[in-house]
Structure formats: structure tokens, C-alpha cells
Amino acid sequence: MDSIIFDLDGTLWDPIDTVLSAWNSVITNNNQLQSELTRKDFEGTMGLQMNEISRKLFPALSYKERQQLVNVCCEVEQSFLEKHGGVLYPNVENVLKELSQNYKLYIVSNCQDGYIETFYKYHKLEKYFLDFESHGRTVLSKAENIELLIHRNNLLNPVYIGDTEGDLNAARFAKIPFIFAKYGFGQVSQFDHQIESFDELLSIFQ
């Protein structure tokens, strides 16, 4: 293997508490919604694209209403994440530092444009990654973005690490091995390797 492509939420960090606070600060001012969102609500949306998330969280609203609400939520979310960040999983920076000495590291996520940049900025981890791609920037599926990143960087033997069935499917579509981050938010039907904690990657990539 010459390179490692990471999912973000549920693989490198847990941003839910910060995102939840941001979205609920918007929802409390919307008289069409009766209750605030919970952590469990957000855990059920991990790995989905934003239009799928809005449909799942706000089924009673029309498409236009959902789009307007989510746009405001994402703007507020960005400012919250810039101030508070998310929670990195244990030893993430130490492991990335060590892996980056022998492998090229990348991120592909279904997040909105600007989200990965905020992750970089708050936690000062950009120096370990050579490139990234997101659905918000390309409007492509995760599988297509993985392929795009592979071709753009001339990767010969990459692997994808994620925590949901969508991550598995994207890796299979791109015809690359999949490592399941079992500590994340989702479940998967199969995998090539699995890790119980982030630092177990060091034993796989010795």
C-alpha cells in the first residue's frame, strides 16, 4: 500500500456535540419544528449526503423548507466548529504523524464544502495530509470522489478507512481495500480489516 484515504466523521473525530449545539440553536427559532435534535438523531445520519440528512431529520418540511433550514444550520455549524472543534479520537495526531512518514495521507468525506478545512484549522492537522475531497465541493458521491482523488494524485495502491456501510460501498466501487473503524458511528456487512481504536492502524501499516 502506498496511501491511506480517511473518512472524517466517526473515523478521525466525533463532532456531534458541537454540531448538535449549532443546529439546535437554529431549530429553537423555527416555529415549524416541535423539538430539538438529539445526539442519537445525528448518529443516524453519519456518512450521508446533506440532502439525505435533511430529509431524515426534517421529514415534515417541504424540500424548499429543508434546504433553507439546512443552509442556515450549516453556516452556524461552521462558526461553532471554528470556535469549539470536535473531539479527536485518542492518539489521532501521533498516529497520523507516524503514518505520514511512510504513506501518503488523504481525506474523502460526504461533508459540505469548508468542513474539512475547519477540521484542519482547529486541530492543526493539515500538515499530515496531501489532498482531500468532499461532496460539498464536487457534488459527487463518495465513491466518485475517492476515484477522483486517486486519479488526481496518481495513487497506485490506496486503502480507505471508514465507519459506515456507505464507506464500505464507496471503497468497493473504487476497487480498493476497506478498513472498518469499529469505534465509529456505524456498522458494516464486511471489511478487509477492522480496528477497535485508531492507534491499531500502526500494527496494520508496520
PDB file of N, CA, C and O in Angstrom, residues 98-168:
ATOM      1  N   GLU A  98       3.112   9.476  12.550  1.00  0.00           N
ATOM      2  CA  GLU A  98       3.936   8.308  12.249  1.00  0.00           C
ATOM      3  C   GLU A  98       3.604   7.729  10.873  1.00  0.00           C
ATOM      4  O   GLU A  98       4.496   7.391  10.093  1.00  0.00           O
ATOM      5  N   LEU A  99       2.306   7.623  10.564  1.00  0.00           N
ATOM      6  CA  LEU A  99       1.902   7.071   9.266  1.00  0.00           C
ATOM      7  C   LEU A  99       2.391   7.940   8.109  1.00  0.00           C
ATOM      8  O   LEU A  99       2.778   7.426   7.051  1.00  0.00           O
ATOM      9  N   SER A 100       2.378   9.257   8.299  1.00  0.00           N
ATOM     10  CA  SER A 100       2.740  10.173   7.220  1.00  0.00           C
ATOM     11  C   SER A 100       4.206  10.076   6.822  1.00  0.00           C
ATOM     12  O   SER A 100       4.599  10.561   5.759  1.00  0.00           O
ATOM     13  N   GLN A 101       5.008   9.450   7.655  1.00  0.00           N
ATOM     14  CA  GLN A 101       6.425   9.281   7.324  1.00  0.00           C
ATOM     15  C   GLN A 101       6.640   8.226   6.243  1.00  0.00           C
ATOM     16  O   GLN A 101       7.653   8.249   5.540  1.00  0.00           O
ATOM     17  N   ASN A 102       5.659   7.315   6.101  1.00  0.00           N
ATOM     18  CA  ASN A 102       5.815   6.228   5.130  1.00  0.00           C
ATOM     19  C   ASN A 102       4.670   6.113   4.122  1.00  0.00           C
ATOM     20  O   ASN A 102       4.794   5.382   3.138  1.00  0.00           O
ATOM     21  N   TYR A 103       3.576   6.814   4.373  1.00  0.00           N
ATOM     22  CA  TYR A 103       2.412   6.717   3.494  1.00  0.00           C
ATOM     23  C   TYR A 103       1.875   8.111   3.170  1.00  0.00           C
ATOM     24  O   TYR A 103       2.010   9.042   3.964  1.00  0.00           O
ATOM     25  N   LYS A 104       1.257   8.226   2.013  1.00  0.00           N
ATOM     26  CA  LYS A 104       0.566   9.462   1.642  1.00  0.00           C
ATOM     27  C   LYS A 104      -0.835   9.410   2.246  1.00  0.00           C
ATOM     28  O   LYS A 104      -1.546   8.426   2.071  1.00  0.00           O
ATOM     29  N   LEU A 105      -1.225  10.490   2.940  1.00  0.00           N
ATOM     30  CA  LEU A 105      -2.498  10.515   3.653  1.00  0.00           C
ATOM     31  C   LEU A 105      -3.470  11.504   3.010  1.00  0.00           C
ATOM     32  O   LEU A 105      -3.082  12.606   2.608  1.00  0.00           O
ATOM     33  N   TYR A 106      -4.762  11.110   2.960  1.00  0.00           N
ATOM     34  CA  TYR A 106      -5.799  11.909   2.315  1.00  0.00           C
ATOM     35  C   TYR A 106      -7.105  11.780   3.093  1.00  0.00           C
ATOM     36  O   TYR A 106      -7.259  10.881   3.919  1.00  0.00           O
ATOM     37  N   ILE A 107      -8.065  12.679   2.799  1.00  0.00           N
ATOM     38  CA  ILE A 107      -9.414  12.600   3.370  1.00  0.00           C
ATOM     39  C   ILE A 107     -10.441  12.707   2.249  1.00  0.00           C
ATOM     40  O   ILE A 107     -10.309  13.568   1.372  1.00  0.00           O
ATOM     41  N   VAL A 108     -11.457  11.838   2.279  1.00  0.00           N
ATOM     42  CA  VAL A 108     -12.637  11.970   1.418  1.00  0.00           C
ATOM     43  C   VAL A 108     -13.865  11.828   2.309  1.00  0.00           C
ATOM     44  O   VAL A 108     -14.021  10.820   3.004  1.00  0.00           O
ATOM     45  N   SER A 109     -14.741  12.848   2.276  1.00  0.00           N
ATOM     46  CA  SER A 109     -15.913  12.868   3.144  1.00  0.00           C
ATOM     47  C   SER A 109     -17.138  13.359   2.371  1.00  0.00           C
ATOM     48  O   SER A 109     -17.003  14.079   1.382  1.00  0.00           O
ATOM     49  N   ASN A 110     -18.321  12.988   2.855  1.00  0.00           N
ATOM     50  CA  ASN A 110     -19.570  13.464   2.260  1.00  0.00           C
ATOM     51  C   ASN A 110     -19.996  14.817   2.821  1.00  0.00           C
ATOM     52  O   ASN A 110     -21.120  15.257   2.614  1.00  0.00           O
ATOM     53  N   CYS A 111     -19.127  15.492   3.524  1.00  0.00           N
ATOM     54  CA  CYS A 111     -19.461  16.740   4.199  1.00  0.00           C
ATOM     55  C   CYS A 111     -19.626  17.918   3.230  1.00  0.00           C
ATOM     56  O   CYS A 111     -19.319  17.819   2.049  1.00  0.00           O
ATOM     57  N   GLN A 112     -20.096  19.039   3.779  1.00  0.00           N
ATOM     58  CA  GLN A 112     -20.239  20.256   2.999  1.00  0.00           C
ATOM     59  C   GLN A 112     -18.870  20.899   2.759  1.00  0.00           C
ATOM     60  O   GLN A 112     -17.902  20.636   3.465  1.00  0.00           O
ATOM     61  N   ASP A 113     -18.821  21.764   1.754  1.00  0.00           N
ATOM     62  CA  ASP A 113     -17.597  22.483   1.427  1.00  0.00           C
ATOM     63  C   ASP A 113     -17.172  23.341   2.618  1.00  0.00           C
ATOM     64  O   ASP A 113     -17.994  24.016   3.237  1.00  0.00           O
ATOM     65  N   GLY A 114     -15.896  23.307   2.963  1.00  0.00           N
ATOM     66  CA  GLY A 114     -15.369  24.081   4.078  1.00  0.00           C
ATOM     67  C   GLY A 114     -15.234  23.300   5.370  1.00  0.00           C
ATOM     68  O   GLY A 114     -14.519  23.721   6.295  1.00  0.00           O
ATOM     69  N   TYR A 115     -15.894  22.149   5.459  1.00  0.00           N
ATOM     70  CA  TYR A 115     -15.911  21.362   6.700  1.00  0.00           C
ATOM     71  C   TYR A 115     -14.542  20.742   6.995  1.00  0.00           C
ATOM     72  O   TYR A 115     -14.041  20.809   8.118  1.00  0.00           O
ATOM     73  N   ILE A 116     -13.934  20.142   5.982  1.00  0.00           N
ATOM     74  CA  ILE A 116     -12.619  19.530   6.179  1.00  0.00           C
ATOM     75  C   ILE A 116     -11.584  20.600   6.511  1.00  0.00           C
ATOM     76  O   ILE A 116     -10.711  20.398   7.374  1.00  0.00           O
ATOM     77  N   GLU A 117     -11.706  21.758   5.862  1.00  0.00           N
ATOM     78  CA  GLU A 117     -10.779  22.852   6.138  1.00  0.00           C
ATOM     79  C   GLU A 117     -10.883  23.313   7.598  1.00  0.00           C
ATOM     80  O   GLU A 117      -9.880  23.651   8.229  1.00  0.00           O
ATOM     81  N   THR A 118     -12.113  23.312   8.130  1.00  0.00           N
ATOM     82  CA  THR A 118     -12.309  23.689   9.524  1.00  0.00           C
ATOM     83  C   THR A 118     -11.688  22.656  10.460  1.00  0.00           C
ATOM     84  O   THR A 118     -11.078  23.008  11.475  1.00  0.00           O
ATOM     85  N   PHE A 119     -11.850  21.389  10.109  1.00  0.00           N
ATOM     86  CA  PHE A 119     -11.201  20.311  10.872  1.00  0.00           C
ATOM     87  C   PHE A 119      -9.692  20.522  10.903  1.00  0.00           C
ATOM     88  O   PHE A 119      -9.053  20.445  11.966  1.00  0.00           O
ATOM     89  N   TYR A 120      -9.103  20.802   9.738  1.00  0.00           N
ATOM     90  CA  TYR A 120      -7.666  21.068   9.657  1.00  0.00           C
ATOM     91  C   TYR A 120      -7.276  22.233  10.564  1.00  0.00           C
ATOM     92  O   TYR A 120      -6.324  22.155  11.347  1.00  0.00           O
ATOM     93  N   LYS A 121      -8.005  23.333  10.404  1.00  0.00           N
ATOM     94  CA  LYS A 121      -7.631  24.581  11.067  1.00  0.00           C
ATOM     95  C   LYS A 121      -7.712  24.470  12.580  1.00  0.00           C
ATOM     96  O   LYS A 121      -6.789  24.886  13.298  1.00  0.00           O
ATOM     97  N   TYR A 122      -8.812  23.909  13.088  1.00  0.00           N
ATOM     98  CA  TYR A 122      -8.979  23.859  14.541  1.00  0.00           C
ATOM     99  C   TYR A 122      -7.961  22.935  15.192  1.00  0.00           C
ATOM    100  O   TYR A 122      -7.374  23.274  16.222  1.00  0.00           O
ATOM    101  N   HIS A 123      -7.742  21.776  14.599  1.00  0.00           N
ATOM    102  CA  HIS A 123      -6.869  20.778  15.225  1.00  0.00           C
ATOM    103  C   HIS A 123      -5.439  20.802  14.685  1.00  0.00           C
ATOM    104  O   HIS A 123      -4.607  19.990  15.098  1.00  0.00           O
ATOM    105  N   LYS A 124      -5.175  21.703  13.720  1.00  0.00           N
ATOM    106  CA  LYS A 124      -3.821  21.892  13.177  1.00  0.00           C
ATOM    107  C   LYS A 124      -3.238  20.579  12.637  1.00  0.00           C
ATOM    108  O   LYS A 124      -2.091  20.216  12.928  1.00  0.00           O
ATOM    109  N   LEU A 125      -4.035  19.888  11.815  1.00  0.00           N
ATOM    110  CA  LEU A 125      -3.618  18.585  11.290  1.00  0.00           C
ATOM    111  C   LEU A 125      -3.359  18.598   9.784  1.00  0.00           C
ATOM    112  O   LEU A 125      -3.015  17.565   9.211  1.00  0.00           O
ATOM    113  N   GLU A 126      -3.504  19.747   9.153  1.00  0.00           N
ATOM    114  CA  GLU A 126      -3.373  19.814   7.704  1.00  0.00           C
ATOM    115  C   GLU A 126      -2.006  19.329   7.216  1.00  0.00           C
ATOM    116  O   GLU A 126      -1.887  18.749   6.129  1.00  0.00           O
ATOM    117  N   LYS A 127      -0.995  19.518   8.035  1.00  0.00           N
ATOM    118  CA  LYS A 127       0.373  19.164   7.621  1.00  0.00           C
ATOM    119  C   LYS A 127       0.567  17.677   7.370  1.00  0.00           C
ATOM    120  O   LYS A 127       1.534  17.278   6.715  1.00  0.00           O
ATOM    121  N   TYR A 128      -0.360  16.853   7.839  1.00  0.00           N
ATOM    122  CA  TYR A 128      -0.211  15.409   7.650  1.00  0.00           C
ATOM    123  C   TYR A 128      -0.899  14.899   6.374  1.00  0.00           C
ATOM    124  O   TYR A 128      -0.691  13.756   5.986  1.00  0.00           O
ATOM    125  N   PHE A 129      -1.708  15.744   5.735  1.00  0.00           N
ATOM    126  CA  PHE A 129      -2.490  15.315   4.579  1.00  0.00           C
ATOM    127  C   PHE A 129      -2.047  16.031   3.311  1.00  0.00           C
ATOM    128  O   PHE A 129      -1.728  17.218   3.325  1.00  0.00           O
ATOM    129  N   LEU A 130      -2.061  15.309   2.208  1.00  0.00           N
ATOM    130  CA  LEU A 130      -1.609  15.861   0.929  1.00  0.00           C
ATOM    131  C   LEU A 130      -2.747  16.392   0.073  1.00  0.00           C
ATOM    132  O   LEU A 130      -2.519  17.224  -0.812  1.00  0.00           O
ATOM    133  N   ASP A 131      -3.976  15.925   0.297  1.00  0.00           N
ATOM    134  CA  ASP A 131      -5.104  16.358  -0.519  1.00  0.00           C
ATOM    135  C   ASP A 131      -6.385  15.881   0.167  1.00  0.00           C
ATOM    136  O   ASP A 131      -6.346  15.036   1.069  1.00  0.00           O
ATOM    137  N   PHE A 132      -7.525  16.424  -0.262  1.00  0.00           N
ATOM    138  CA  PHE A 132      -8.815  15.990   0.272  1.00  0.00           C
ATOM    139  C   PHE A 132      -9.885  16.251  -0.769  1.00  0.00           C
ATOM    140  O   PHE A 132      -9.674  17.004  -1.732  1.00  0.00           O
ATOM    141  N   GLU A 133     -11.053  15.629  -0.565  1.00  0.00           N
ATOM    142  CA  GLU A 133     -12.198  15.920  -1.423  1.00  0.00           C
ATOM    143  C   GLU A 133     -13.483  15.716  -0.637  1.00  0.00           C
ATOM    144  O   GLU A 133     -13.521  14.934   0.321  1.00  0.00           O
ATOM    145  N   SER A 134     -14.533  16.453  -1.025  1.00  0.00           N
ATOM    146  CA  SER A 134     -15.816  16.369  -0.325  1.00  0.00           C
ATOM    147  C   SER A 134     -16.975  16.477  -1.304  1.00  0.00           C
ATOM    148  O   SER A 134     -16.838  17.051  -2.394  1.00  0.00           O
ATOM    149  N   HIS A 135     -18.116  15.942  -0.888  1.00  0.00           N
ATOM    150  CA  HIS A 135     -19.329  16.045  -1.700  1.00  0.00           C
ATOM    151  C   HIS A 135     -19.727  17.504  -1.899  1.00  0.00           C
ATOM    152  O   HIS A 135     -20.172  17.906  -2.976  1.00  0.00           O
ATOM    153  N   GLY A 136     -19.546  18.317  -0.848  1.00  0.00           N
ATOM    154  CA  GLY A 136     -19.929  19.714  -0.937  1.00  0.00           C
ATOM    155  C   GLY A 136     -19.149  20.487  -1.984  1.00  0.00           C
ATOM    156  O   GLY A 136     -19.649  21.472  -2.530  1.00  0.00           O
ATOM    157  N   ARG A 137     -17.954  20.036  -2.273  1.00  0.00           N
ATOM    158  CA  ARG A 137     -17.119  20.748  -3.246  1.00  0.00           C
ATOM    159  C   ARG A 137     -17.353  20.254  -4.668  1.00  0.00           C
ATOM    160  O   ARG A 137     -17.296  21.034  -5.614  1.00  0.00           O
ATOM    161  N   THR A 138     -17.621  18.958  -4.833  1.00  0.00           N
ATOM    162  CA  THR A 138     -17.737  18.385  -6.179  1.00  0.00           C
ATOM    163  C   THR A 138     -19.166  17.986  -6.553  1.00  0.00           C
ATOM    164  O   THR A 138     -19.442  17.786  -7.739  1.00  0.00           O
ATOM    165  N   VAL A 139     -20.046  17.817  -5.563  1.00  0.00           N
ATOM    166  CA  VAL A 139     -21.403  17.290  -5.742  1.00  0.00           C
ATOM    167  C   VAL A 139     -21.363  15.873  -6.316  1.00  0.00           C
ATOM    168  O   VAL A 139     -22.323  15.426  -6.956  1.00  0.00           O
ATOM    169  N   LEU A 140     -20.289  15.159  -6.070  1.00  0.00           N
ATOM    170  CA  LEU A 140     -20.156  13.769  -6.490  1.00  0.00           C
ATOM    171  C   LEU A 140     -20.372  12.853  -5.287  1.00  0.00           C
ATOM    172  O   LEU A 140     -20.301  13.285  -4.135  1.00  0.00           O
ATOM    173  N   SER A 141     -20.619  11.580  -5.561  1.00  0.00           N
ATOM    174  CA  SER A 141     -20.735  10.599  -4.487  1.00  0.00           C
ATOM    175  C   SER A 141     -19.375  10.359  -3.858  1.00  0.00           C
ATOM    176  O   SER A 141     -18.331  10.722  -4.416  1.00  0.00           O
ATOM    177  N   LYS A 142     -19.378   9.728  -2.686  1.00  0.00           N
ATOM    178  CA  LYS A 142     -18.108   9.424  -2.023  1.00  0.00           C
ATOM    179  C   LYS A 142     -17.253   8.508  -2.892  1.00  0.00           C
ATOM    180  O   LYS A 142     -16.035   8.700  -3.003  1.00  0.00           O
ATOM    181  N   ALA A 143     -17.874   7.526  -3.527  1.00  0.00           N
ATOM    182  CA  ALA A 143     -17.126   6.614  -4.398  1.00  0.00           C
ATOM    183  C   ALA A 143     -16.459   7.374  -5.539  1.00  0.00           C
ATOM    184  O   ALA A 143     -15.285   7.144  -5.855  1.00  0.00           O
ATOM    185  N   GLU A 144     -17.199   8.293  -6.150  1.00  0.00           N
ATOM    186  CA  GLU A 144     -16.639   9.082  -7.247  1.00  0.00           C
ATOM    187  C   GLU A 144     -15.527   9.997  -6.765  1.00  0.00           C
ATOM    188  O   GLU A 144     -14.526  10.201  -7.467  1.00  0.00           O
ATOM    189  N   ASN A 145     -15.693  10.548  -5.568  1.00  0.00           N
ATOM    190  CA  ASN A 145     -14.647  11.418  -5.022  1.00  0.00           C
ATOM    191  C   ASN A 145     -13.382  10.640  -4.670  1.00  0.00           C
ATOM    192  O   ASN A 145     -12.272  11.155  -4.811  1.00  0.00           O
ATOM    193  N   ILE A 146     -13.551   9.400  -4.211  1.00  0.00           N
ATOM    194  CA  ILE A 146     -12.373   8.557  -3.961  1.00  0.00           C
ATOM    195  C   ILE A 146     -11.629   8.313  -5.271  1.00  0.00           C
ATOM    196  O   ILE A 146     -10.403   8.454  -5.342  1.00  0.00           O
ATOM    197  N   GLU A 147     -12.378   7.978  -6.308  1.00  0.00           N
ATOM    198  CA  GLU A 147     -11.747   7.749  -7.615  1.00  0.00           C
ATOM    199  C   GLU A 147     -11.084   9.024  -8.140  1.00  0.00           C
ATOM    200  O   GLU A 147      -9.972   8.977  -8.688  1.00  0.00           O
ATOM    201  N   LEU A 148     -11.750  10.152  -7.957  1.00  0.00           N
ATOM    202  CA  LEU A 148     -11.194  11.431  -8.392  1.00  0.00           C
ATOM    203  C   LEU A 148      -9.870  11.717  -7.700  1.00  0.00           C
ATOM    204  O   LEU A 148      -8.879  12.103  -8.338  1.00  0.00           O
ATOM    205  N   LEU A 149      -9.846  11.514  -6.388  1.00  0.00           N
ATOM    206  CA  LEU A 149      -8.633  11.779  -5.621  1.00  0.00           C
ATOM    207  C   LEU A 149      -7.508  10.817  -6.008  1.00  0.00           C
ATOM    208  O   LEU A 149      -6.346  11.216  -6.122  1.00  0.00           O
ATOM    209  N   ILE A 150      -7.861   9.545  -6.229  1.00  0.00           N
ATOM    210  CA  ILE A 150      -6.863   8.549  -6.639  1.00  0.00           C
ATOM    211  C   ILE A 150      -6.215   8.951  -7.957  1.00  0.00           C
ATOM    212  O   ILE A 150      -4.980   8.934  -8.098  1.00  0.00           O
ATOM    213  N   HIS A 151      -7.036   9.336  -8.920  1.00  0.00           N
ATOM    214  CA  HIS A 151      -6.505   9.705 -10.236  1.00  0.00           C
ATOM    215  C   HIS A 151      -5.723  11.003 -10.187  1.00  0.00           C
ATOM    216  O   HIS A 151      -4.672  11.142 -10.820  1.00  0.00           O
ATOM    217  N   ARG A 152      -6.212  11.963  -9.405  1.00  0.00           N
ATOM    218  CA  ARG A 152      -5.550  13.269  -9.316  1.00  0.00           C
ATOM    219  C   ARG A 152      -4.158  13.155  -8.700  1.00  0.00           C
ATOM    220  O   ARG A 152      -3.249  13.905  -9.050  1.00  0.00           O
ATOM    221  N   ASN A 153      -4.000  12.207  -7.786  1.00  0.00           N
ATOM    222  CA  ASN A 153      -2.722  12.058  -7.089  1.00  0.00           C
ATOM    223  C   ASN A 153      -1.907  10.856  -7.561  1.00  0.00           C
ATOM    224  O   ASN A 153      -0.879  10.538  -6.959  1.00  0.00           O
ATOM    225  N   ASN A 154      -2.390  10.204  -8.624  1.00  0.00           N
ATOM    226  CA  ASN A 154      -1.667   9.067  -9.204  1.00  0.00           C
ATOM    227  C   ASN A 154      -1.348   7.990  -8.169  1.00  0.00           C
ATOM    228  O   ASN A 154      -0.224   7.470  -8.111  1.00  0.00           O
ATOM    229  N   LEU A 155      -2.338   7.654  -7.356  1.00  0.00           N
ATOM    230  CA  LEU A 155      -2.134   6.641  -6.318  1.00  0.00           C
ATOM    231  C   LEU A 155      -2.195   5.253  -6.938  1.00  0.00           C
ATOM    232  O   LEU A 155      -3.059   4.962  -7.765  1.00  0.00           O
ATOM    233  N   LEU A 156      -1.300   4.392  -6.517  1.00  0.00           N
ATOM    234  CA  LEU A 156      -1.202   3.058  -7.095  1.00  0.00           C
ATOM    235  C   LEU A 156      -1.883   1.983  -6.254  1.00  0.00           C
ATOM    236  O   LEU A 156      -2.455   1.042  -6.788  1.00  0.00           O
ATOM    237  N   ASN A 157      -1.810   2.131  -4.936  1.00  0.00           N
ATOM    238  CA  ASN A 157      -2.322   1.059  -4.080  1.00  0.00           C
ATOM    239  C   ASN A 157      -2.905   1.635  -2.788  1.00  0.00           C
ATOM    240  O   ASN A 157      -2.396   1.379  -1.701  1.00  0.00           O
ATOM    241  N   PRO A 158      -3.994   2.422  -2.890  1.00  0.00           N
ATOM    242  CA  PRO A 158      -4.567   3.050  -1.695  1.00  0.00           C
ATOM    243  C   PRO A 158      -5.515   2.132  -0.933  1.00  0.00           C
ATOM    244  O   PRO A 158      -5.946   1.096  -1.445  1.00  0.00           O
ATOM    245  N   VAL A 159      -5.846   2.541   0.282  1.00  0.00           N
ATOM    246  CA  VAL A 159      -6.835   1.863   1.110  1.00  0.00           C
ATOM    247  C   VAL A 159      -7.741   2.931   1.697  1.00  0.00           C
ATOM    248  O   VAL A 159      -7.304   4.069   1.899  1.00  0.00           O
ATOM    249  N   TYR A 160      -9.020   2.582   1.932  1.00  0.00           N
ATOM    250  CA  TYR A 160      -9.949   3.550   2.521  1.00  0.00           C
ATOM    251  C   TYR A 160     -10.344   3.096   3.921  1.00  0.00           C
ATOM    252  O   TYR A 160     -10.627   1.919   4.153  1.00  0.00           O
ATOM    253  N   ILE A 161     -10.385   4.051   4.863  1.00  0.00           N
ATOM    254  CA  ILE A 161     -10.754   3.760   6.246  1.00  0.00           C
ATOM    255  C   ILE A 161     -12.017   4.539   6.595  1.00  0.00           C
ATOM    256  O   ILE A 161     -12.056   5.768   6.451  1.00  0.00           O
ATOM    257  N   GLY A 162     -13.060   3.841   7.039  1.00  0.00           N
ATOM    258  CA  GLY A 162     -14.308   4.499   7.400  1.00  0.00           C
ATOM    259  C   GLY A 162     -15.111   3.674   8.380  1.00  0.00           C
ATOM    260  O   GLY A 162     -14.680   2.593   8.795  1.00  0.00           O
ATOM    261  N   ASP A 163     -16.303   4.174   8.714  1.00  0.00           N
ATOM    262  CA  ASP A 163     -17.069   3.544   9.795  1.00  0.00           C
ATOM    263  C   ASP A 163     -18.517   3.218   9.428  1.00  0.00           C
ATOM    264  O   ASP A 163     -19.296   2.849  10.314  1.00  0.00           O
ATOM    265  N   THR A 164     -18.895   3.338   8.145  1.00  0.00           N
ATOM    266  CA  THR A 164     -20.290   3.068   7.768  1.00  0.00           C
ATOM    267  C   THR A 164     -20.369   2.148   6.549  1.00  0.00           C
ATOM    268  O   THR A 164     -19.382   1.966   5.830  1.00  0.00           O
ATOM    269  N   GLU A 165     -21.562   1.620   6.321  1.00  0.00           N
ATOM    270  CA  GLU A 165     -21.787   0.789   5.141  1.00  0.00           C
ATOM    271  C   GLU A 165     -21.560   1.598   3.865  1.00  0.00           C
ATOM    272  O   GLU A 165     -21.083   1.068   2.856  1.00  0.00           O
ATOM    273  N   GLY A 166     -21.895   2.884   3.916  1.00  0.00           N
ATOM    274  CA  GLY A 166     -21.634   3.750   2.768  1.00  0.00           C
ATOM    275  C   GLY A 166     -20.153   3.859   2.452  1.00  0.00           C
ATOM    276  O   GLY A 166     -19.753   3.899   1.275  1.00  0.00           O
ATOM    277  N   ASP A 167     -19.328   3.874   3.488  1.00  0.00           N
ATOM    278  CA  ASP A 167     -17.878   3.897   3.285  1.00  0.00           C
ATOM    279  C   ASP A 167     -17.402   2.601   2.634  1.00  0.00           C
ATOM    280  O   ASP A 167     -16.564   2.609   1.727  1.00  0.00           O
ATOM    281  N   LEU A 168     -17.936   1.492   3.129  1.00  0.00           N
ATOM    282  CA  LEU A 168     -17.614   0.190   2.535  1.00  0.00           C
ATOM    283  C   LEU A 168     -17.992   0.167   1.059  1.00  0.00           C
ATOM    284  O   LEU A 168     -17.189  -0.232   0.209  1.00  0.00           O
TER     285      LEU A 168
END
